[in-house]
PDB file of C-alpha atoms and ligand atoms in Angstrom:
ATOM      1  CA  MET A   1       1.236 -24.809  24.894  1.00  0.00           C
ATOM      2  CA  LYS A   2       4.930 -24.909  24.187  1.00  0.00           C
ATOM      3  CA  LYS A   3       4.182 -25.063  20.496  1.00  0.00           C
ATOM      4  CA  LEU A   4       1.928 -22.046  20.753  1.00  0.00           C
ATOM      5  CA  LEU A   5       4.579 -20.111  22.601  1.00  0.00           C
ATOM      6  CA  THR A   6       7.158 -20.926  19.956  1.00  0.00           C
ATOM      7  CA  ILE A   7       4.830 -19.752  17.221  1.00  0.00           C
ATOM      8  CA  VAL A   8       4.088 -16.516  19.040  1.00  0.00           C
ATOM      9  CA  LEU A   9       7.781 -15.885  19.627  1.00  0.00           C
ATOM     10  CA  MET A  10       8.687 -16.709  16.052  1.00  0.00           C
ATOM     11  CA  THR A  11       6.170 -14.244  14.697  1.00  0.00           C
ATOM     12  CA  LEU A  12       6.875 -11.514  17.221  1.00  0.00           C
ATOM     13  CA  VAL A  13      10.656 -11.538  17.395  1.00  0.00           C
ATOM     14  CA  PRO A  14      11.431 -10.855  13.710  1.00  0.00           C
ATOM     15  CA  SER A  15       8.877  -8.069  13.535  1.00  0.00           C
ATOM     16  CA  LEU A  16      10.351  -6.510  16.678  1.00  0.00           C
ATOM     17  CA  LEU A  17      13.857  -6.809  15.317  1.00  0.00           C
ATOM     18  CA  LEU A  18      12.823  -5.328  11.991  1.00  0.00           C
ATOM     19  CA  ALA A  19      10.707  -2.599  13.496  1.00  0.00           C
ATOM     20  CA  GLY A  20      13.575  -0.226  14.133  1.00  0.00           C
ATOM     21  CA  GLU A  21      14.839  -0.291  10.583  1.00  0.00           C
ATOM     22  CA  LEU A  22      11.788   0.969   8.758  1.00  0.00           C
ATOM     23  CA  ASP A  23      10.205   4.341   8.275  1.00  0.00           C
ATOM     24  CA  ARG A  24       6.653   4.472   9.509  1.00  0.00           C
ATOM     25  CA  MET A  25       3.661   5.312   7.371  1.00  0.00           C
ATOM     26  CA  LYS A  26       0.065   5.284   8.502  1.00  0.00           C
ATOM     27  CA  PRO A  27      -2.200   4.418   5.565  1.00  0.00           C
ATOM     28  CA  ASP A  28      -5.418   6.351   5.110  1.00  0.00           C
ATOM     29  CA  VAL A  29      -7.573   4.602   2.513  1.00  0.00           C
ATOM     30  CA  HIS A  30     -10.280   7.231   2.930  1.00  0.00           C
ATOM     31  CA  ASP A  31      -8.000   9.930   1.523  1.00  0.00           C
ATOM     32  CA  LYS A  32      -9.266   9.694  -2.071  1.00  0.00           C
ATOM     33  CA  ALA A  33      -6.916  12.337  -3.427  1.00  0.00           C
ATOM     34  CA  SER A  34      -3.938  10.408  -2.093  1.00  0.00           C
ATOM     35  CA  LEU A  35      -5.270   7.141  -3.547  1.00  0.00           C
ATOM     36  CA  GLN A  36      -5.803   8.798  -6.924  1.00  0.00           C
ATOM     37  CA  ARG A  37      -2.253  10.143  -7.013  1.00  0.00           C
ATOM     38  CA  GLY A  38      -1.018   6.709  -5.930  1.00  0.00           C
ATOM     39  CA  ALA A  39      -3.021   5.006  -8.678  1.00  0.00           C
ATOM     40  CA  ALA A  40      -1.514   7.323 -11.283  1.00  0.00           C
ATOM     41  CA  LEU A  41       1.992   6.481 -10.085  1.00  0.00           C
ATOM     42  CA  PHE A  42       1.231   2.784  -9.964  1.00  0.00           C
ATOM     43  CA  THR A  43      -0.238   2.534 -13.459  1.00  0.00           C
ATOM     44  CA  ASN A  44       2.466   4.792 -14.936  1.00  0.00           C
ATOM     45  CA  TYR A  45       5.552   3.347 -13.314  1.00  0.00           C
ATOM     46  CA  CYS A  46       4.843  -0.112 -11.972  1.00  0.00           C
ATOM     47  CA  LEU A  47       2.336  -1.874 -14.205  1.00  0.00           C
ATOM     48  CA  GLY A  48       4.955  -2.014 -16.951  1.00  0.00           C
ATOM     49  CA  CYS A  49       6.672  -4.833 -15.098  1.00  0.00           C
ATOM     50  CA  HIS A  50       4.342  -5.875 -12.287  1.00  0.00           C
ATOM     51  CA  SER A  51       0.783  -7.105 -12.601  1.00  0.00           C
ATOM     52  CA  ALA A  52      -1.936  -6.610 -10.013  1.00  0.00           C
ATOM     53  CA  GLU A  53      -3.981  -9.390 -11.456  1.00  0.00           C
ATOM     54  CA  TYR A  54      -6.402  -9.875  -8.593  1.00  0.00           C
ATOM     55  CA  ALA A  55      -7.646  -6.329  -9.088  1.00  0.00           C
ATOM     56  CA  ARG A  56      -9.954  -4.991 -11.760  1.00  0.00           C
ATOM     57  CA  TYR A  57      -9.524  -1.507 -13.274  1.00  0.00           C
ATOM     58  CA  LYS A  58     -13.251  -0.885 -13.083  1.00  0.00           C
ATOM     59  CA  LEU A  59     -13.461  -1.463  -9.350  1.00  0.00           C
ATOM     60  CA  VAL A  60     -10.416   0.718  -8.733  1.00  0.00           C
ATOM     61  CA  ALA A  61     -11.958   3.526 -10.825  1.00  0.00           C
ATOM     62  CA  GLU A  62     -15.216   3.188  -8.905  1.00  0.00           C
ATOM     63  CA  ASP A  63     -13.643   3.059  -5.452  1.00  0.00           C
ATOM     64  CA  LEU A  64     -11.386   6.034  -6.165  1.00  0.00           C
ATOM     65  CA  GLY A  65     -14.158   8.104  -7.717  1.00  0.00           C
ATOM     66  CA  ILE A  66     -12.451   8.393 -11.121  1.00  0.00           C
ATOM     67  CA  PRO A  67     -14.888   8.460 -14.095  1.00  0.00           C
ATOM     68  CA  GLU A  68     -14.403   5.354 -16.233  1.00  0.00           C
ATOM     69  CA  ASP A  69     -13.632   7.181 -19.475  1.00  0.00           C
ATOM     70  CA  LEU A  70     -10.999   9.350 -17.804  1.00  0.00           C
ATOM     71  CA  PHE A  71      -9.509   6.309 -16.160  1.00  0.00           C
ATOM     72  CA  GLU A  72      -9.370   4.391 -19.422  1.00  0.00           C
ATOM     73  CA  GLU A  73      -7.806   7.309 -21.281  1.00  0.00           C
ATOM     74  CA  ASN A  74      -5.238   8.309 -18.712  1.00  0.00           C
ATOM     75  CA  LEU A  75      -4.449   5.380 -16.486  1.00  0.00           C
ATOM     76  CA  ILE A  76      -4.524   2.286 -18.686  1.00  0.00           C
ATOM     77  CA  PHE A  77      -1.431   1.863 -20.805  1.00  0.00           C
ATOM     78  CA  THR A  78      -1.628  -1.789 -21.710  1.00  0.00           C
ATOM     79  CA  GLY A  79      -4.502  -1.538 -24.169  1.00  0.00           C
ATOM     80  CA  ALA A  80      -6.741  -3.329 -21.681  1.00  0.00           C
ATOM     81  CA  ARG A  81     -10.410  -2.391 -21.288  1.00  0.00           C
ATOM     82  CA  ILE A  82     -11.816  -0.966 -18.081  1.00  0.00           C
ATOM     83  CA  GLY A  83     -13.540  -4.248 -17.159  1.00  0.00           C
ATOM     84  CA  GLU A  84     -10.357  -6.313 -17.289  1.00  0.00           C
ATOM     85  CA  LEU A  85      -7.971  -7.440 -14.597  1.00  0.00           C
ATOM     86  CA  MET A  86      -4.801  -5.420 -14.058  1.00  0.00           C
ATOM     87  CA  GLN A  87      -2.519  -7.748 -15.959  1.00  0.00           C
ATOM     88  CA  ILE A  88       0.619  -6.874 -17.872  1.00  0.00           C
ATOM     89  CA  ALA A  89       1.964  -7.561 -21.291  1.00  0.00           C
ATOM     90  CA  MET A  90       5.440  -8.537 -20.176  1.00  0.00           C
ATOM     91  CA  PRO A  91       5.969 -12.283 -20.513  1.00  0.00           C
ATOM     92  CA  LYS A  92       7.455 -14.090 -17.496  1.00  0.00           C
ATOM     93  CA  GLU A  93      10.444 -15.899 -19.031  1.00  0.00           C
ATOM     94  CA  PRO A  94      12.355 -13.040 -20.667  1.00  0.00           C
ATOM     95  CA  ALA A  95      11.627 -10.897 -17.616  1.00  0.00           C
ATOM     96  CA  GLU A  96      13.364 -13.521 -15.554  1.00  0.00           C
ATOM     97  CA  SER A  97      16.473 -13.400 -17.664  1.00  0.00           C
ATOM     98  CA  TRP A  98      16.507  -9.580 -17.672  1.00  0.00           C
ATOM     99  CA  PHE A  99      16.188  -9.122 -13.926  1.00  0.00           C
ATOM    100  CA  GLY A 100      17.230 -12.496 -12.515  1.00  0.00           C
ATOM    101  CA  VAL A 101      13.712 -12.918 -11.120  1.00  0.00           C
ATOM    102  CA  ALA A 102      10.331 -12.231 -12.678  1.00  0.00           C
ATOM    103  CA  PRO A 103       8.670  -9.138 -11.136  1.00  0.00           C
ATOM    104  CA  PRO A 104       6.087 -10.526  -8.683  1.00  0.00           C
ATOM    105  CA  ASP A 105       2.398  -9.675  -8.763  1.00  0.00           C
ATOM    106  CA  LEU A 106       1.771  -6.708  -6.493  1.00  0.00           C
ATOM    107  CA  THR A 107      -1.928  -6.985  -5.633  1.00  0.00           C
ATOM    108  CA  LEU A 108      -1.275  -8.310  -2.157  1.00  0.00           C
ATOM    109  CA  ASN A 109       2.231  -7.005  -1.611  1.00  0.00           C
ATOM    110  CA  ALA A 110       1.286  -4.326   0.921  1.00  0.00           C
ATOM    111  CA  ARG A 111      -0.471  -6.968   2.992  1.00  0.00           C
ATOM    112  CA  VAL A 112       2.408  -9.406   2.829  1.00  0.00           C
ATOM    113  CA  ARG A 113       5.173  -6.907   3.511  1.00  0.00           C
ATOM    114  CA  GLY A 114       3.277  -4.270   5.434  1.00  0.00           C
ATOM    115  CA  PRO A 115       2.978  -0.558   4.589  1.00  0.00           C
ATOM    116  CA  ASP A 116       6.084   0.454   6.571  1.00  0.00           C
ATOM    117  CA  TRP A 117       8.253  -1.968   4.643  1.00  0.00           C
ATOM    118  CA  LEU A 118       6.839  -0.908   1.289  1.00  0.00           C
ATOM    119  CA  TYR A 119       7.181   2.793   2.029  1.00  0.00           C
ATOM    120  CA  SER A 120      10.770   2.248   3.134  1.00  0.00           C
ATOM    121  CA  TYR A 121      11.573   0.028   0.164  1.00  0.00           C
ATOM    122  CA  LEU A 122      10.360   2.598  -2.344  1.00  0.00           C
ATOM    123  CA  ARG A 123      12.669   5.184  -0.742  1.00  0.00           C
ATOM    124  CA  GLY A 124      15.505   2.791  -0.023  1.00  0.00           C
ATOM    125  CA  PHE A 125      17.350   2.662  -3.353  1.00  0.00           C
ATOM    126  CA  TYR A 126      20.978   3.801  -3.549  1.00  0.00           C
ATOM    127  CA  LYS A 127      23.877   3.702  -5.971  1.00  0.00           C
ATOM    128  CA  ASP A 128      25.891   0.490  -5.863  1.00  0.00           C
ATOM    129  CA  ASP A 129      28.218  -0.181  -8.787  1.00  0.00           C
ATOM    130  CA  THR A 130      28.839  -3.767  -7.738  1.00  0.00           C
ATOM    131  CA  ARG A 131      25.242  -4.639  -8.673  1.00  0.00           C
ATOM    132  CA  PRO A 132      24.216  -5.471 -12.283  1.00  0.00           C
ATOM    133  CA  LEU A 133      21.759  -2.555 -12.459  1.00  0.00           C
ATOM    134  CA  GLY A 134      23.998  -0.188 -10.514  1.00  0.00           C
ATOM    135  CA  VAL A 135      21.523   0.108  -7.615  1.00  0.00           C
ATOM    136  CA  ASN A 136      20.844  -1.615  -4.335  1.00  0.00           C
ATOM    137  CA  ASN A 137      18.209  -1.193  -1.648  1.00  0.00           C
ATOM    138  CA  VAL A 138      18.600  -0.843   2.118  1.00  0.00           C
ATOM    139  CA  VAL A 139      15.534  -2.884   3.039  1.00  0.00           C
ATOM    140  CA  PHE A 140      15.900  -5.466   0.229  1.00  0.00           C
ATOM    141  CA  SER A 141      19.576  -6.154  -0.242  1.00  0.00           C
ATOM    142  CA  ASN A 142      20.730  -7.177  -3.710  1.00  0.00           C
ATOM    143  CA  VAL A 143      17.310  -6.441  -5.142  1.00  0.00           C
ATOM    144  CA  GLY A 144      16.750  -7.336  -8.801  1.00  0.00           C
ATOM    145  CA  MET A 145      14.499  -4.363  -9.491  1.00  0.00           C
ATOM    146  CA  PRO A 146      15.854  -1.203 -11.121  1.00  0.00           C
ATOM    147  CA  HIS A 147      15.033   2.091  -9.418  1.00  0.00           C
ATOM    148  CA  ALA A 148      11.887   2.713 -11.449  1.00  0.00           C
ATOM    149  CA  LEU A 149      11.456   6.262 -10.120  1.00  0.00           C
ATOM    150  CA  VAL A 150      15.024   7.464 -10.425  1.00  0.00           C
ATOM    151  CA  ASN A 151      14.041  10.444 -12.611  1.00  0.00           C
ATOM    152  CA  GLU A 152      11.571  11.643 -10.012  1.00  0.00           C
ATOM    153  CA  GLY A 153      13.246  10.634  -6.768  1.00  0.00           C
ATOM    154  CA  GLY A 154      16.898  10.760  -7.719  1.00  0.00           C
ATOM    155  CA  LEU A 155      19.481   8.263  -6.542  1.00  0.00           C
ATOM    156  CA  CYS A 156      21.195   8.422  -3.200  1.00  0.00           C
ATOM    157  CA  ALA A 157      24.975   8.095  -3.415  1.00  0.00           C
ATOM    158  CA  GLU A 158      25.100   6.116  -0.166  1.00  0.00           C
ATOM    159  CA  GLU A 159      22.714   4.007   1.898  1.00  0.00           C
ATOM    160  CA  PRO A 160      19.819   6.277   2.796  1.00  0.00           C
ATOM    161  CA  ASN A 161      19.001   6.552   6.473  1.00  0.00           C
ATOM    162  CA  ILE A 162      15.782   4.531   6.532  1.00  0.00           C
ATOM    163  CA  GLY A 163      14.264   4.022   9.963  1.00  0.00           C
ATOM    164  CA  GLY A 164      16.123   7.046  11.232  1.00  0.00           C
ATOM    165  CA  ARG A 165      14.579  10.390  10.677  1.00  0.00           C
ATOM    166  CA  PRO A 166      11.822  11.163   8.263  1.00  0.00           C
ATOM    167  CA  SER A 167       8.235  10.045   8.412  1.00  0.00           C
ATOM    168  CA  VAL A 168       4.890  11.352   7.280  1.00  0.00           C
ATOM    169  CA  ASP A 169       2.856  12.881  10.064  1.00  0.00           C
ATOM    170  CA  PRO A 170      -0.481  11.020   9.918  1.00  0.00           C
ATOM    171  CA  MET A 171      -2.479  14.050  11.052  1.00  0.00           C
ATOM    172  CA  SER A 172      -1.206  16.720   8.694  1.00  0.00           C
ATOM    173  CA  GLY A 173       0.205  14.499   5.948  1.00  0.00           C
ATOM    174  CA  GLU A 174       3.405  16.553   6.139  1.00  0.00           C
ATOM    175  CA  VAL A 175       6.795  14.904   5.953  1.00  0.00           C
ATOM    176  CA  VAL A 176       8.577  15.512   9.240  1.00  0.00           C
ATOM    177  CA  GLY A 177      12.161  15.052  10.355  1.00  0.00           C
ATOM    178  CA  GLY A 178      14.111  15.784   7.174  1.00  0.00           C
ATOM    179  CA  THR A 179      14.905  13.370   4.384  1.00  0.00           C
ATOM    180  CA  ALA A 180      16.710  10.057   4.328  1.00  0.00           C
ATOM    181  CA  CYS A 181      19.547  10.980   1.999  1.00  0.00           C
ATOM    182  CA  ASP A 182      22.231  13.632   2.444  1.00  0.00           C
ATOM    183  CA  ASN A 183      24.327  12.943  -0.583  1.00  0.00           C
ATOM    184  CA  TRP A 184      22.800  12.481  -4.030  1.00  0.00           C
ATOM    185  CA  ALA A 185      24.436  10.703  -6.988  1.00  0.00           C
ATOM    186  CA  ILE A 186      21.506  11.789  -9.187  1.00  0.00           C
ATOM    187  CA  GLU A 187      19.097  14.566  -8.329  1.00  0.00           C
ATOM    188  CA  GLY A 188      15.435  13.833  -8.941  1.00  0.00           C
ATOM    189  CA  SER A 189      12.897  16.154 -10.544  1.00  0.00           C
ATOM    190  CA  MET A 190      10.985  16.164  -7.246  1.00  0.00           C
ATOM    191  CA  SER A 191      12.363  17.501  -3.994  1.00  0.00           C
ATOM    192  CA  PRO A 192      13.045  14.753  -1.430  1.00  0.00           C
ATOM    193  CA  GLU A 193       9.975  15.877   0.533  1.00  0.00           C
ATOM    194  CA  GLU A 194       7.788  15.740  -2.573  1.00  0.00           C
ATOM    195  CA  PHE A 195       9.125  12.312  -3.378  1.00  0.00           C
ATOM    196  CA  ASP A 196       8.433  11.027   0.152  1.00  0.00           C
ATOM    197  CA  ARG A 197       4.925  12.363  -0.143  1.00  0.00           C
ATOM    198  CA  ALA A 198       4.492  10.650  -3.544  1.00  0.00           C
ATOM    199  CA  MET A 199       5.754   7.367  -2.119  1.00  0.00           C
ATOM    200  CA  TYR A 200       3.286   7.765   0.740  1.00  0.00           C
ATOM    201  CA  ASP A 201       0.503   8.024  -1.865  1.00  0.00           C
ATOM    202  CA  LEU A 202       1.823   5.043  -3.820  1.00  0.00           C
ATOM    203  CA  THR A 203       2.020   2.907  -0.675  1.00  0.00           C
ATOM    204  CA  ASN A 204      -1.422   4.091   0.372  1.00  0.00           C
ATOM    205  CA  PHE A 205      -2.797   3.003  -2.991  1.00  0.00           C
ATOM    206  CA  MET A 206      -1.148  -0.400  -2.681  1.00  0.00           C
ATOM    207  CA  VAL A 207      -2.639  -0.849   0.789  1.00  0.00           C
ATOM    208  CA  TYR A 208      -6.059  -0.165  -0.732  1.00  0.00           C
ATOM    209  CA  LEU A 209      -5.272  -2.536  -3.620  1.00  0.00           C
ATOM    210  CA  GLY A 210      -4.478  -5.338  -1.200  1.00  0.00           C
ATOM    211  CA  GLU A 211      -7.744  -4.925   0.636  1.00  0.00           C
ATOM    212  CA  PRO A 212     -10.385  -2.881  -1.215  1.00  0.00           C
ATOM    213  CA  ALA A 213     -12.910  -4.047   1.366  1.00  0.00           C
ATOM    214  CA  LEU A 214     -11.255  -1.687   3.870  1.00  0.00           C
ATOM    215  CA  LEU A 215     -13.281   1.089   2.259  1.00  0.00           C
ATOM    216  CA  ASP A 216     -16.610  -0.614   2.825  1.00  0.00           C
ATOM    217  CA  ARG A 217     -15.830  -2.345   6.054  1.00  0.00           C
ATOM    218  CA  LYS A 218     -15.738   0.833   8.086  1.00  0.00           C
ATOM    219  CA  ARG A 219     -18.827   2.243   6.391  1.00  0.00           C
ATOM    220  CA  ILE A 220     -20.765  -0.975   6.995  1.00  0.00           C
ATOM    221  CA  GLY A 221     -19.452  -1.036  10.552  1.00  0.00           C
ATOM    222  CA  THR A 222     -21.011   2.375  11.164  1.00  0.00           C
ATOM    223  CA  TYR A 223     -24.391   1.187   9.873  1.00  0.00           C
ATOM    224  CA  VAL A 224     -24.204  -1.906  12.028  1.00  0.00           C
ATOM    225  CA  LEU A 225     -23.551   0.207  15.108  1.00  0.00           C
ATOM    226  CA  ILE A 226     -26.435   2.552  14.268  1.00  0.00           C
ATOM    227  CA  PHE A 227     -28.692  -0.456  13.762  1.00  0.00           C
ATOM    228  CA  LEU A 228     -27.637  -1.950  17.073  1.00  0.00           C
ATOM    229  CA  GLY A 229     -28.304   1.381  18.759  1.00  0.00           C
ATOM    230  CA  VAL A 230     -31.857   1.548  17.379  1.00  0.00           C
ATOM    231  CA  PHE A 231     -32.395  -2.125  18.115  1.00  0.00           C
ATOM    232  CA  LEU A 232     -31.394  -1.541  21.714  1.00  0.00           C
ATOM    233  CA  ILE A 233     -34.289   0.894  22.198  1.00  0.00           C
ATOM    234  CA  PHE A 234     -36.817  -1.684  20.974  1.00  0.00           C
ATOM    235  CA  ALA A 235     -35.242  -4.455  22.978  1.00  0.00           C
ATOM    236  CA  TRP A 236     -35.436  -2.296  26.064  1.00  0.00           C
ATOM    237  CA  LEU A 237     -39.106  -1.370  25.383  1.00  0.00           C
ATOM    238  CA  LEU A 238     -39.970  -4.995  24.774  1.00  0.00           C
ATOM    239  CA  ASN A 239     -38.183  -6.031  27.925  1.00  0.00           C
ATOM    240  CA  ARG A 240     -40.179  -3.473  29.909  1.00  0.00           C
ATOM    241  CA  GLU A 241     -43.404  -4.737  28.347  1.00  0.00           C
ATOM    242  CA  TYR A 242     -42.668  -8.346  29.336  1.00  0.00           C
ATOM    243  CA  TRP A 243     -41.902  -7.534  32.947  1.00  0.00           C
ATOM    244  CA  LYS A 244     -44.682  -4.990  33.381  1.00  0.00           C
ATOM    245  CA  ASP A 245     -47.185  -7.269  35.121  1.00  0.00           C
ATOM    246  CA  ILE A 246     -44.676  -9.181  37.175  1.00  0.00           C
ATOM    247  CA  HIS A 247     -43.457  -6.325  39.352  1.00  0.00           C
TER     248      HIS A 247
HETATM  249  C1  LIG B 301      11.723  -2.641 -14.974  1.00  0.00           C
HETATM  250  C2  LIG B 301      10.819  -3.521 -14.296  1.00  0.00           C
HETATM  251  C3  LIG B 301      10.250  -3.058 -12.962  1.00  0.00           C
HETATM  252  C4  LIG B 301       9.551  -1.900 -12.721  1.00  0.00           C
HETATM  253  C5  LIG B 301       9.208  -0.775 -13.671  1.00  0.00           C
HETATM  254  C6  LIG B 301       9.140  -1.980 -11.333  1.00  0.00           C
HETATM  255  N1  LIG B 301       9.592  -3.127 -10.767  1.00  0.00           N
HETATM  256 FE1  LIG B 301       9.275  -3.740  -8.856  1.00  0.00          FE
HETATM  257  N2  LIG B 301      10.398  -5.383  -9.170  1.00  0.00           N
HETATM  258  C7  LIG B 301      10.966  -5.753 -10.378  1.00  0.00           C
HETATM  259  C8  LIG B 301      11.677  -6.989 -10.192  1.00  0.00           C
HETATM  260  C9  LIG B 301      12.459  -7.745 -11.269  1.00  0.00           C
HETATM  261  C10 LIG B 301      11.515  -7.368  -8.838  1.00  0.00           C
HETATM  262  C11 LIG B 301      12.057  -8.600  -8.148  1.00  0.00           C
HETATM  263  C12 LIG B 301      13.262  -8.206  -7.356  1.00  0.00           C
HETATM  264  C13 LIG B 301      13.904  -9.342  -6.601  1.00  0.00           C
HETATM  265  O1  LIG B 301      13.179 -10.235  -6.139  1.00  0.00           O
HETATM  266  O2  LIG B 301      15.114  -9.306  -6.473  1.00  0.00           O
HETATM  267  C14 LIG B 301      10.694  -6.330  -8.235  1.00  0.00           C
HETATM  268  C15 LIG B 301      10.331  -6.332  -6.899  1.00  0.00           C
HETATM  269  C16 LIG B 301       9.453  -5.426  -6.328  1.00  0.00           C
HETATM  270  C17 LIG B 301       8.978  -5.480  -4.971  1.00  0.00           C
HETATM  271  C18 LIG B 301       9.378  -6.491  -3.931  1.00  0.00           C
HETATM  272  C19 LIG B 301       8.416  -7.614  -3.960  1.00  0.00           C
HETATM  273  C20 LIG B 301       8.621  -8.523  -2.801  1.00  0.00           C
HETATM  274  O3  LIG B 301       7.873  -8.398  -1.841  1.00  0.00           O
HETATM  275  O4  LIG B 301       9.534  -9.339  -2.858  1.00  0.00           O
HETATM  276  C21 LIG B 301       8.128  -4.441  -4.805  1.00  0.00           C
HETATM  277  C22 LIG B 301       7.363  -4.060  -3.555  1.00  0.00           C
HETATM  278  C23 LIG B 301       8.080  -3.724  -6.052  1.00  0.00           C
HETATM  279  N3  LIG B 301       8.894  -4.346  -6.955  1.00  0.00           N
HETATM  280  C24 LIG B 301       7.338  -2.592  -6.245  1.00  0.00           C
HETATM  281  C25 LIG B 301       7.377  -1.846  -7.413  1.00  0.00           C
HETATM  282  C26 LIG B 301       6.650  -0.608  -7.572  1.00  0.00           C
HETATM  283  C27 LIG B 301       5.741   0.018  -6.541  1.00  0.00           C
HETATM  284  C28 LIG B 301       6.954  -0.145  -8.804  1.00  0.00           C
HETATM  285  C29 LIG B 301       6.500   1.144  -9.441  1.00  0.00           C
HETATM  286  C30 LIG B 301       7.035   2.343  -8.842  1.00  0.00           C
HETATM  287  C31 LIG B 301       7.848  -1.105  -9.432  1.00  0.00           C
HETATM  288  N4  LIG B 301       8.089  -2.134  -8.551  1.00  0.00           N
HETATM  289  C32 LIG B 301       8.376  -0.990 -10.712  1.00  0.00           C
HETATM  290  C33 LIG B 301      10.888  -5.049 -11.575  1.00  0.00           C
HETATM  291  C34 LIG B 301      10.260  -3.820 -11.727  1.00  0.00           C
END
């Protein structure tokens, strides 16, 4: 019992402590347009360094409703074929010496870290000249990753206010509460609101990537409930039949 309590406390306390420091995002894996935009960002900007080697391009194309030829032409940059796993060309060892650590596989990252963390991380880069790459991150201090989306999102001159104001309203999809950075060292080609929205899509895609079954699970769940509903009628009729002569 004591052991159980310790385990519960150990899992709950850090997540409670961390909870206040992240921006919230509510994934919606049924928003295909958002997943498609996220997939485009992911294949363009992330697959250069990170693999997603438990995922297959073909399944992603199918799930997101992107025709295979379009997907192959526009979203595969590694020379891979549509049936292959989402691996990368970058070898591990030199990557390690470039960045200090090899970029980890991202297939399951959204499940390990959680969507709030990921969404905050992607928007948490800021200028820090004491770091080798000139950037740091508020939710991952001394991160070894460069700010891959600096041209789009810009670079905050100071620690952005993550966990404070902005979040994406799950109902309307609008960014509410302003943006996290007041003072930019580099302006991005997107407005801060556009960038937040894009990072919502990217996170949403990575949530899907970590658990593609989410798409089917709910659909199958609906069928199961319908089946149970129909079954109930027959069970009730049968029950009535059995008891008919006894009353
Ligand atoms: C230039 C190479 C490079 C690119 C491009 C890049 N990353 Fe990274 N990324 C890294 C490296 C290196 C690390 C490891 C950082 C560390 O552990 O200090 C990392 C770490 C991460 C982590 C943290 C993993 C964890 O849980 O510890 C996430 C999440 C991530 N990257 C997401 C992305 C996404 C999303 C993109 C595309 C927008 C992207 N990265 C583009 C090099 C890259």
